[in-house]
Amino acid sequence: MAPKNPARDNREARERLRLYQARQGLHDRQRRRRVRDNLVGAGALVLVAALATGSQLAFAGSQGNGSADASATATPTPSASATAANTGDVPSKEIAKGATWTGSLTLNKSIDLGIELDGAKAPQAASVEISLIKEQFYNGTTCHRLADSDGLKFLQCGSANGDGTGDAGFEYGPLENVPSDGVYDEGTIAIARSTSPYSQSTQFFIVYGDTTLDGSTGGYTVVGKVTSGLSELESKIAAKGISSPGDDGTGEPEVATTITSATIAQEK
């Protein structure tokens, strides 16, 4: 039997620990990506046969009452006890100061949207958006998902990886300022999420035409509104259609869309 070498044994133990932590980190990133891949983006989805063939999202259109349902997904819904808490370094909800914040969001260098964030009705979400805008997180990110069917019109933006995945290292809740009737008026800016109310992160969607979404899963935080420029978004992006729509009828805009700049400041 070879003599013991404490120094070598310690090195090997540290290496095993490092590899274990790396595997755990990879597993966690993969889990978070699967959840982010399942973003319902405005929740206008129902569970249909496509789910059984591996599709994570499925849209069955408007129901008899004009609303649409948020689907279950291929990823099991985490338990409430495991998800009813913020994760990561979430910006303080005090940033918004209960005030109205105004600014701009520029798409493709030429489409200028005036925006307004409601720090009173959605203090946590507004604070997160204010922080991300000030840190220039959104600059250069894409708007990866467009919906253009009757009663379902939105453009989803803010994915860190540009494809509906990635975040800023945090997820947060709770839901705030959710429409009680499931109607998201034209101009609404709301926060996208996956199954948990505490899975909000960096993605948001802009409603460019009145949209009704199923509220049975909790709905979506309305953080603010577009105050100008919406007609340009519709004519220059939405009206050009969707490139290769998925099973749920949504997909990448035919016109590649990038957030080229964003500003925000407290209204005086």
PDB file of C-alpha atoms in Angstrom:
ATOM      1  CA  MET A   1       0.000   0.000   0.000  1.00  0.00           C
ATOM      2  CA  ALA A   2       1.371   3.407  -0.963  1.00  0.00           C
ATOM      3  CA  PRO A   3       2.144   5.732   1.961  1.00  0.00           C
ATOM      4  CA  LYS A   4      -0.472   8.402   2.631  1.00  0.00           C
ATOM      5  CA  ASN A   5       0.187  11.834   1.230  1.00  0.00           C
ATOM      6  CA  PRO A   6      -1.990  14.376   3.100  1.00  0.00           C
ATOM      7  CA  ALA A   7      -1.152  17.228   0.725  1.00  0.00           C
ATOM      8  CA  ARG A   8      -2.110  15.164  -2.327  1.00  0.00           C
ATOM      9  CA  ASP A   9      -5.256  13.880  -0.643  1.00  0.00           C
ATOM     10  CA  ASN A  10      -6.282  17.464   0.178  1.00  0.00           C
ATOM     11  CA  ARG A  11      -5.693  18.539  -3.414  1.00  0.00           C
ATOM     12  CA  GLU A  12      -7.759  15.630  -4.708  1.00  0.00           C
ATOM     13  CA  ALA A  13     -10.551  16.406  -2.253  1.00  0.00           C
ATOM     14  CA  ARG A  14     -10.590  20.052  -3.332  1.00  0.00           C
ATOM     15  CA  GLU A  15     -10.672  19.001  -6.977  1.00  0.00           C
ATOM     16  CA  ARG A  16     -13.591  16.644  -6.354  1.00  0.00           C
ATOM     17  CA  LEU A  17     -15.436  19.465  -4.575  1.00  0.00           C
ATOM     18  CA  ARG A  18     -14.696  21.867  -7.442  1.00  0.00           C
ATOM     19  CA  LEU A  19     -15.992  19.384 -10.023  1.00  0.00           C
ATOM     20  CA  TYR A  20     -19.098  18.715  -7.951  1.00  0.00           C
ATOM     21  CA  GLN A  21     -19.832  22.428  -7.613  1.00  0.00           C
ATOM     22  CA  ALA A  22     -19.264  22.905 -11.336  1.00  0.00           C
ATOM     23  CA  ARG A  23     -21.711  20.124 -12.128  1.00  0.00           C
ATOM     24  CA  GLN A  24     -24.242  21.601  -9.717  1.00  0.00           C
ATOM     25  CA  GLY A  25     -23.800  25.034 -11.288  1.00  0.00           C
ATOM     26  CA  LEU A  26     -24.276  23.586 -14.773  1.00  0.00           C
ATOM     27  CA  HIS A  27     -27.403  21.732 -13.634  1.00  0.00           C
ATOM     28  CA  ASP A  28     -28.810  24.937 -12.144  1.00  0.00           C
ATOM     29  CA  ARG A  29     -28.069  26.945 -15.287  1.00  0.00           C
ATOM     30  CA  GLN A  30     -29.705  24.277 -17.431  1.00  0.00           C
ATOM     31  CA  ARG A  31     -32.772  24.260 -15.180  1.00  0.00           C
ATOM     32  CA  ARG A  32     -33.041  28.047 -15.325  1.00  0.00           C
ATOM     33  CA  ARG A  33     -32.656  27.958 -19.095  1.00  0.00           C
ATOM     34  CA  ARG A  34     -35.426  25.373 -19.416  1.00  0.00           C
ATOM     35  CA  VAL A  35     -37.669  27.555 -17.309  1.00  0.00           C
ATOM     36  CA  ARG A  36     -36.739  30.662 -19.317  1.00  0.00           C
ATOM     37  CA  ASP A  37     -37.317  28.765 -22.558  1.00  0.00           C
ATOM     38  CA  ASN A  38     -40.855  28.203 -21.320  1.00  0.00           C
ATOM     39  CA  LEU A  39     -41.628  31.909 -20.910  1.00  0.00           C
ATOM     40  CA  VAL A  40     -45.201  32.425 -21.799  1.00  0.00           C
ATOM     41  CA  GLY A  41     -44.385  35.989 -22.704  1.00  0.00           C
ATOM     42  CA  ALA A  42     -47.910  37.143 -22.281  1.00  0.00           C
ATOM     43  CA  GLY A  43     -49.474  33.927 -21.282  1.00  0.00           C
ATOM     44  CA  ALA A  44     -51.677  33.568 -24.315  1.00  0.00           C
ATOM     45  CA  LEU A  45     -51.132  29.840 -24.528  1.00  0.00           C
ATOM     46  CA  VAL A  46     -53.017  26.617 -23.752  1.00  0.00           C
ATOM     47  CA  LEU A  47     -51.945  23.010 -23.413  1.00  0.00           C
ATOM     48  CA  VAL A  48     -52.579  21.297 -26.729  1.00  0.00           C
ATOM     49  CA  ALA A  49     -51.473  18.174 -28.528  1.00  0.00           C
ATOM     50  CA  ALA A  50     -48.177  19.758 -29.520  1.00  0.00           C
ATOM     51  CA  LEU A  51     -47.126  19.527 -25.904  1.00  0.00           C
ATOM     52  CA  ALA A  52     -47.236  15.755 -26.089  1.00  0.00           C
ATOM     53  CA  THR A  53     -44.721  15.819 -28.941  1.00  0.00           C
ATOM     54  CA  GLY A  54     -42.264  17.887 -26.979  1.00  0.00           C
ATOM     55  CA  SER A  55     -43.389  21.405 -27.774  1.00  0.00           C
ATOM     56  CA  GLN A  56     -42.959  23.536 -24.692  1.00  0.00           C
ATOM     57  CA  LEU A  57     -45.501  26.166 -25.650  1.00  0.00           C
ATOM     58  CA  ALA A  58     -48.821  25.809 -27.420  1.00  0.00           C
ATOM     59  CA  PHE A  59     -51.407  28.379 -28.417  1.00  0.00           C
ATOM     60  CA  ALA A  60     -54.981  27.400 -29.088  1.00  0.00           C
ATOM     61  CA  GLY A  61     -56.336  30.835 -29.836  1.00  0.00           C
ATOM     62  CA  SER A  62     -59.097  32.760 -28.195  1.00  0.00           C
ATOM     63  CA  GLN A  63     -61.689  30.961 -26.142  1.00  0.00           C
ATOM     64  CA  GLY A  64     -65.396  31.531 -26.264  1.00  0.00           C
ATOM     65  CA  ASN A  65     -65.133  34.465 -23.891  1.00  0.00           C
ATOM     66  CA  GLY A  66     -62.393  36.097 -25.954  1.00  0.00           C
ATOM     67  CA  SER A  67     -59.615  35.236 -23.538  1.00  0.00           C
ATOM     68  CA  ALA A  68     -56.613  32.991 -24.012  1.00  0.00           C
ATOM     69  CA  ASP A  69     -55.185  30.480 -21.568  1.00  0.00           C
ATOM     70  CA  ALA A  70     -51.664  30.127 -20.191  1.00  0.00           C
ATOM     71  CA  SER A  71     -50.492  26.589 -20.826  1.00  0.00           C
ATOM     72  CA  ALA A  72     -48.794  24.103 -18.615  1.00  0.00           C
ATOM     73  CA  THR A  73     -45.303  23.408 -19.940  1.00  0.00           C
ATOM     74  CA  ALA A  74     -42.979  20.502 -20.511  1.00  0.00           C
ATOM     75  CA  THR A  75     -41.044  21.596 -17.448  1.00  0.00           C
ATOM     76  CA  PRO A  76     -42.737  20.586 -14.176  1.00  0.00           C
ATOM     77  CA  THR A  77     -44.062  23.518 -12.196  1.00  0.00           C
ATOM     78  CA  PRO A  78     -41.848  24.101  -9.144  1.00  0.00           C
ATOM     79  CA  SER A  79     -43.610  23.893  -5.805  1.00  0.00           C
ATOM     80  CA  ALA A  80     -44.841  27.147  -4.313  1.00  0.00           C
ATOM     81  CA  SER A  81     -42.559  26.763  -1.312  1.00  0.00           C
ATOM     82  CA  ALA A  82     -39.543  26.510  -3.620  1.00  0.00           C
ATOM     83  CA  THR A  83     -40.412  29.503  -5.758  1.00  0.00           C
ATOM     84  CA  ALA A  84     -42.178  32.037  -3.528  1.00  0.00           C
ATOM     85  CA  ALA A  85     -39.000  33.999  -2.942  1.00  0.00           C
ATOM     86  CA  ASN A  86     -36.580  36.185  -4.827  1.00  0.00           C
ATOM     87  CA  THR A  87     -33.338  34.642  -6.016  1.00  0.00           C
ATOM     88  CA  GLY A  88     -30.100  36.429  -6.776  1.00  0.00           C
ATOM     89  CA  ASP A  89     -29.332  40.106  -6.255  1.00  0.00           C
ATOM     90  CA  VAL A  90     -32.686  41.742  -7.008  1.00  0.00           C
ATOM     91  CA  PRO A  91     -32.618  45.564  -7.190  1.00  0.00           C
ATOM     92  CA  SER A  92     -34.316  47.177  -4.197  1.00  0.00           C
ATOM     93  CA  LYS A  93     -37.969  48.072  -4.683  1.00  0.00           C
ATOM     94  CA  GLU A  94     -37.150  51.431  -3.088  1.00  0.00           C
ATOM     95  CA  ILE A  95     -35.404  52.586  -6.268  1.00  0.00           C
ATOM     96  CA  ALA A  96     -38.710  53.565  -7.894  1.00  0.00           C
ATOM     97  CA  LYS A  97     -39.582  55.762  -4.878  1.00  0.00           C
ATOM     98  CA  GLY A  98     -43.296  55.382  -5.557  1.00  0.00           C
ATOM     99  CA  ALA A  99     -42.919  57.887  -8.372  1.00  0.00           C
ATOM    100  CA  THR A 100     -43.615  58.053 -12.089  1.00  0.00           C
ATOM    101  CA  TRP A 101     -40.558  57.528 -14.271  1.00  0.00           C
ATOM    102  CA  THR A 102     -40.370  58.537 -17.907  1.00  0.00           C
ATOM    103  CA  GLY A 103     -37.907  57.827 -20.661  1.00  0.00           C
ATOM    104  CA  SER A 104     -37.434  56.283 -24.070  1.00  0.00           C
ATOM    105  CA  LEU A 105     -36.836  52.967 -25.751  1.00  0.00           C
ATOM    106  CA  THR A 106     -35.291  53.047 -29.211  1.00  0.00           C
ATOM    107  CA  LEU A 107     -35.633  50.073 -31.551  1.00  0.00           C
ATOM    108  CA  ASN A 108     -33.443  49.616 -34.628  1.00  0.00           C
ATOM    109  CA  LYS A 109     -32.031  53.120 -34.185  1.00  0.00           C
ATOM    110  CA  SER A 110     -35.132  54.718 -35.690  1.00  0.00           C
ATOM    111  CA  ILE A 111     -38.239  53.699 -33.758  1.00  0.00           C
ATOM    112  CA  ASP A 112     -38.462  55.905 -30.679  1.00  0.00           C
ATOM    113  CA  LEU A 113     -40.939  54.851 -28.030  1.00  0.00           C
ATOM    114  CA  GLY A 114     -41.806  57.130 -25.146  1.00  0.00           C
ATOM    115  CA  ILE A 115     -42.221  55.040 -21.993  1.00  0.00           C
ATOM    116  CA  GLU A 116     -43.629  55.576 -18.524  1.00  0.00           C
ATOM    117  CA  LEU A 117     -43.030  53.310 -15.516  1.00  0.00           C
ATOM    118  CA  ASP A 118     -45.390  53.282 -12.532  1.00  0.00           C
ATOM    119  CA  GLY A 119     -43.350  53.190  -9.345  1.00  0.00           C
ATOM    120  CA  ALA A 120     -46.474  53.431  -7.214  1.00  0.00           C
ATOM    121  CA  LYS A 121     -48.486  50.514  -8.593  1.00  0.00           C
ATOM    122  CA  ALA A 122     -45.531  48.269  -9.442  1.00  0.00           C
ATOM    123  CA  PRO A 123     -42.650  49.369  -7.191  1.00  0.00           C
ATOM    124  CA  GLN A 124     -40.593  46.168  -7.464  1.00  0.00           C
ATOM    125  CA  ALA A 125     -40.924  45.717 -11.214  1.00  0.00           C
ATOM    126  CA  ALA A 126     -40.405  49.420 -11.875  1.00  0.00           C
ATOM    127  CA  SER A 127     -37.277  49.410  -9.710  1.00  0.00           C
ATOM    128  CA  VAL A 128     -35.866  46.449 -11.618  1.00  0.00           C
ATOM    129  CA  GLU A 129     -36.541  48.094 -14.983  1.00  0.00           C
ATOM    130  CA  ILE A 130     -35.065  51.405 -13.826  1.00  0.00           C
ATOM    131  CA  SER A 131     -31.926  49.624 -12.630  1.00  0.00           C
ATOM    132  CA  LEU A 132     -31.534  47.608 -15.848  1.00  0.00           C
ATOM    133  CA  ILE A 133     -32.033  50.662 -18.048  1.00  0.00           C
ATOM    134  CA  LYS A 134     -29.558  52.755 -16.064  1.00  0.00           C
ATOM    135  CA  GLU A 135     -27.006  49.957 -16.264  1.00  0.00           C
ATOM    136  CA  GLN A 136     -27.590  49.831 -20.067  1.00  0.00           C
ATOM    137  CA  PHE A 137     -28.450  46.145 -19.775  1.00  0.00           C
ATOM    138  CA  TYR A 138     -30.931  46.318 -22.639  1.00  0.00           C
ATOM    139  CA  ASN A 139     -28.682  48.075 -25.130  1.00  0.00           C
ATOM    140  CA  GLY A 140     -27.971  45.641 -27.966  1.00  0.00           C
ATOM    141  CA  THR A 141     -30.480  42.999 -26.842  1.00  0.00           C
ATOM    142  CA  THR A 142     -33.116  41.759 -29.256  1.00  0.00           C
ATOM    143  CA  CYS A 143     -36.889  41.583 -29.305  1.00  0.00           C
ATOM    144  CA  HIS A 144     -37.146  37.888 -30.074  1.00  0.00           C
ATOM    145  CA  ARG A 145     -40.865  37.163 -30.069  1.00  0.00           C
ATOM    146  CA  LEU A 146     -43.852  38.656 -31.849  1.00  0.00           C
ATOM    147  CA  ALA A 147     -47.545  37.776 -31.594  1.00  0.00           C
ATOM    148  CA  ASP A 148     -49.842  39.186 -34.270  1.00  0.00           C
ATOM    149  CA  SER A 149     -53.124  37.289 -34.130  1.00  0.00           C
ATOM    150  CA  ASP A 150     -56.546  38.741 -33.327  1.00  0.00           C
ATOM    151  CA  GLY A 151     -56.716  39.700 -29.661  1.00  0.00           C
ATOM    152  CA  LEU A 152     -53.074  38.801 -29.137  1.00  0.00           C
ATOM    153  CA  LYS A 153     -50.615  41.486 -30.176  1.00  0.00           C
ATOM    154  CA  PHE A 154     -47.333  41.905 -28.366  1.00  0.00           C
ATOM    155  CA  LEU A 155     -43.595  42.222 -28.916  1.00  0.00           C
ATOM    156  CA  GLN A 156     -41.399  40.494 -26.324  1.00  0.00           C
ATOM    157  CA  CYS A 157     -37.952  41.863 -25.553  1.00  0.00           C
ATOM    158  CA  GLY A 158     -35.186  41.854 -22.962  1.00  0.00           C
ATOM    159  CA  SER A 159     -33.735  38.345 -23.198  1.00  0.00           C
ATOM    160  CA  ALA A 160     -30.095  38.386 -22.139  1.00  0.00           C
ATOM    161  CA  ASN A 161     -29.155  35.862 -24.820  1.00  0.00           C
ATOM    162  CA  GLY A 162     -31.477  37.271 -27.450  1.00  0.00           C
ATOM    163  CA  ASP A 163     -33.449  34.063 -27.901  1.00  0.00           C
ATOM    164  CA  GLY A 164     -35.762  33.971 -24.907  1.00  0.00           C
ATOM    165  CA  THR A 165     -33.111  32.622 -22.521  1.00  0.00           C
ATOM    166  CA  GLY A 166     -30.799  34.175 -19.972  1.00  0.00           C
ATOM    167  CA  ASP A 167     -31.306  36.736 -17.247  1.00  0.00           C
ATOM    168  CA  ALA A 168     -29.364  39.232 -15.159  1.00  0.00           C
ATOM    169  CA  GLY A 169     -28.574  36.719 -12.440  1.00  0.00           C
ATOM    170  CA  PHE A 170     -31.801  37.198 -10.508  1.00  0.00           C
ATOM    171  CA  GLU A 171     -35.504  36.370 -10.526  1.00  0.00           C
ATOM    172  CA  TYR A 172     -38.122  38.164  -8.504  1.00  0.00           C
ATOM    173  CA  GLY A 173     -41.740  38.599  -7.472  1.00  0.00           C
ATOM    174  CA  PRO A 174     -44.428  39.108  -6.436  1.00  0.00           C
ATOM    175  CA  LEU A 175     -46.836  39.963  -9.233  1.00  0.00           C
ATOM    176  CA  GLU A 176     -48.002  43.582  -9.129  1.00  0.00           C
ATOM    177  CA  ASN A 177     -50.687  45.665 -10.807  1.00  0.00           C
ATOM    178  CA  VAL A 178     -52.225  42.695 -12.654  1.00  0.00           C
ATOM    179  CA  PRO A 179     -55.424  43.510 -14.620  1.00  0.00           C
ATOM    180  CA  SER A 180     -58.350  41.862 -12.843  1.00  0.00           C
ATOM    181  CA  ASP A 181     -60.178  41.268 -16.126  1.00  0.00           C
ATOM    182  CA  GLY A 182     -57.176  39.874 -18.020  1.00  0.00           C
ATOM    183  CA  VAL A 183     -57.253  42.745 -20.513  1.00  0.00           C
ATOM    184  CA  TYR A 184     -53.896  44.314 -21.370  1.00  0.00           C
ATOM    185  CA  ASP A 185     -54.645  47.575 -23.105  1.00  0.00           C
ATOM    186  CA  GLU A 186     -52.795  48.815 -26.153  1.00  0.00           C
ATOM    187  CA  GLY A 187     -49.557  50.414 -25.023  1.00  0.00           C
ATOM    188  CA  THR A 188     -49.147  48.268 -21.916  1.00  0.00           C
ATOM    189  CA  ILE A 189     -45.642  47.269 -20.845  1.00  0.00           C
ATOM    190  CA  ALA A 190     -45.747  44.086 -18.756  1.00  0.00           C
ATOM    191  CA  ILE A 191     -43.189  41.692 -17.312  1.00  0.00           C
ATOM    192  CA  ALA A 192     -42.813  38.244 -18.890  1.00  0.00           C
ATOM    193  CA  ARG A 193     -42.368  35.199 -16.698  1.00  0.00           C
ATOM    194  CA  SER A 194     -42.553  31.417 -16.703  1.00  0.00           C
ATOM    195  CA  THR A 195     -44.614  29.267 -14.354  1.00  0.00           C
ATOM    196  CA  SER A 196     -43.784  30.877 -11.024  1.00  0.00           C
ATOM    197  CA  PRO A 197     -44.864  34.396  -9.981  1.00  0.00           C
ATOM    198  CA  TYR A 198     -41.276  34.718  -8.764  1.00  0.00           C
ATOM    199  CA  SER A 199     -39.729  33.949 -12.151  1.00  0.00           C
ATOM    200  CA  GLN A 200     -39.820  37.530 -13.413  1.00  0.00           C
ATOM    201  CA  SER A 201     -36.420  38.771 -14.551  1.00  0.00           C
ATOM    202  CA  THR A 202     -35.356  40.943 -17.488  1.00  0.00           C
ATOM    203  CA  GLN A 203     -37.918  40.141 -20.177  1.00  0.00           C
ATOM    204  CA  PHE A 204     -40.935  42.308 -20.863  1.00  0.00           C
ATOM    205  CA  PHE A 205     -43.579  42.606 -23.545  1.00  0.00           C
ATOM    206  CA  ILE A 206     -45.098  45.608 -25.257  1.00  0.00           C
ATOM    207  CA  VAL A 207     -48.761  45.314 -26.180  1.00  0.00           C
ATOM    208  CA  TYR A 208     -49.401  47.074 -29.490  1.00  0.00           C
ATOM    209  CA  GLY A 209     -53.055  46.086 -29.729  1.00  0.00           C
ATOM    210  CA  ASP A 210     -55.593  45.293 -26.996  1.00  0.00           C
ATOM    211  CA  THR A 211     -54.841  41.783 -25.771  1.00  0.00           C
ATOM    212  CA  THR A 212     -56.790  39.472 -23.453  1.00  0.00           C
ATOM    213  CA  LEU A 213     -54.790  36.928 -21.482  1.00  0.00           C
ATOM    214  CA  ASP A 214     -55.898  34.179 -19.175  1.00  0.00           C
ATOM    215  CA  GLY A 215     -55.543  35.179 -15.544  1.00  0.00           C
ATOM    216  CA  SER A 216     -55.864  31.738 -13.947  1.00  0.00           C
ATOM    217  CA  THR A 217     -52.094  31.432 -13.519  1.00  0.00           C
ATOM    218  CA  GLY A 218     -51.869  34.824 -11.850  1.00  0.00           C
ATOM    219  CA  GLY A 219     -51.497  37.153 -14.803  1.00  0.00           C
ATOM    220  CA  TYR A 220     -48.611  39.484 -15.539  1.00  0.00           C
ATOM    221  CA  THR A 221     -47.238  42.567 -13.828  1.00  0.00           C
ATOM    222  CA  VAL A 222     -48.093  45.780 -15.654  1.00  0.00           C
ATOM    223  CA  VAL A 223     -45.074  47.978 -15.019  1.00  0.00           C
ATOM    224  CA  GLY A 224     -45.933  50.895 -17.281  1.00  0.00           C
ATOM    225  CA  LYS A 225     -46.976  52.002 -20.733  1.00  0.00           C
ATOM    226  CA  VAL A 226     -45.790  53.312 -24.063  1.00  0.00           C
ATOM    227  CA  THR A 227     -46.749  56.962 -24.370  1.00  0.00           C
ATOM    228  CA  SER A 228     -45.644  57.604 -27.955  1.00  0.00           C
ATOM    229  CA  GLY A 229     -44.270  55.870 -31.024  1.00  0.00           C
ATOM    230  CA  LEU A 230     -46.476  52.774 -30.862  1.00  0.00           C
ATOM    231  CA  SER A 231     -47.794  53.285 -34.390  1.00  0.00           C
ATOM    232  CA  GLU A 232     -44.233  53.107 -35.712  1.00  0.00           C
ATOM    233  CA  LEU A 233     -43.621  49.839 -33.882  1.00  0.00           C
ATOM    234  CA  GLU A 234     -46.751  48.418 -35.459  1.00  0.00           C
ATOM    235  CA  SER A 235     -46.103  49.647 -38.995  1.00  0.00           C
ATOM    236  CA  LYS A 236     -42.360  49.011 -39.167  1.00  0.00           C
ATOM    237  CA  ILE A 237     -42.127  45.762 -37.188  1.00  0.00           C
ATOM    238  CA  ALA A 238     -45.419  44.061 -36.331  1.00  0.00           C
ATOM    239  CA  ALA A 239     -47.060  44.645 -39.714  1.00  0.00           C
ATOM    240  CA  LYS A 240     -44.147  42.897 -41.452  1.00  0.00           C
ATOM    241  CA  GLY A 241     -45.121  39.608 -39.828  1.00  0.00           C
ATOM    242  CA  ILE A 242     -43.416  36.676 -38.172  1.00  0.00           C
ATOM    243  CA  SER A 243     -40.545  34.606 -39.476  1.00  0.00           C
ATOM    244  CA  SER A 244     -41.304  30.876 -39.140  1.00  0.00           C
ATOM    245  CA  PRO A 245     -44.127  30.950 -36.550  1.00  0.00           C
ATOM    246  CA  GLY A 246     -44.020  28.195 -33.970  1.00  0.00           C
ATOM    247  CA  ASP A 247     -46.813  25.907 -32.845  1.00  0.00           C
ATOM    248  CA  ASP A 248     -48.223  28.672 -30.676  1.00  0.00           C
ATOM    249  CA  GLY A 249     -48.417  31.115 -33.581  1.00  0.00           C
ATOM    250  CA  THR A 250     -45.659  33.396 -32.271  1.00  0.00           C
ATOM    251  CA  GLY A 251     -42.079  33.704 -33.435  1.00  0.00           C
ATOM    252  CA  GLU A 252     -39.230  36.004 -34.329  1.00  0.00           C
ATOM    253  CA  PRO A 253     -40.278  39.215 -36.057  1.00  0.00           C
ATOM    254  CA  GLU A 254     -39.639  39.153 -39.790  1.00  0.00           C
ATOM    255  CA  VAL A 255     -37.865  42.462 -39.215  1.00  0.00           C
ATOM    256  CA  ALA A 256     -34.933  41.724 -36.892  1.00  0.00           C
ATOM    257  CA  THR A 257     -35.460  44.016 -33.916  1.00  0.00           C
ATOM    258  CA  THR A 258     -32.814  45.291 -31.521  1.00  0.00           C
ATOM    259  CA  ILE A 259     -33.039  47.679 -28.579  1.00  0.00           C
ATOM    260  CA  THR A 260     -30.398  50.217 -29.516  1.00  0.00           C
ATOM    261  CA  SER A 261     -30.815  52.533 -26.533  1.00  0.00           C
ATOM    262  CA  ALA A 262     -32.965  53.210 -23.483  1.00  0.00           C
ATOM    263  CA  THR A 263     -33.259  56.080 -21.024  1.00  0.00           C
ATOM    264  CA  ILE A 264     -35.196  56.663 -17.804  1.00  0.00           C
ATOM    265  CA  ALA A 265     -35.530  59.442 -15.229  1.00  0.00           C
ATOM    266  CA  GLN A 266     -37.865  60.303 -12.380  1.00  0.00           C
ATOM    267  CA  GLU A 267     -40.619  62.645 -13.465  1.00  0.00           C
ATOM    268  CA  LYS A 268     -40.354  66.006 -11.772  1.00  0.00           C
TER     269      LYS A 268
END
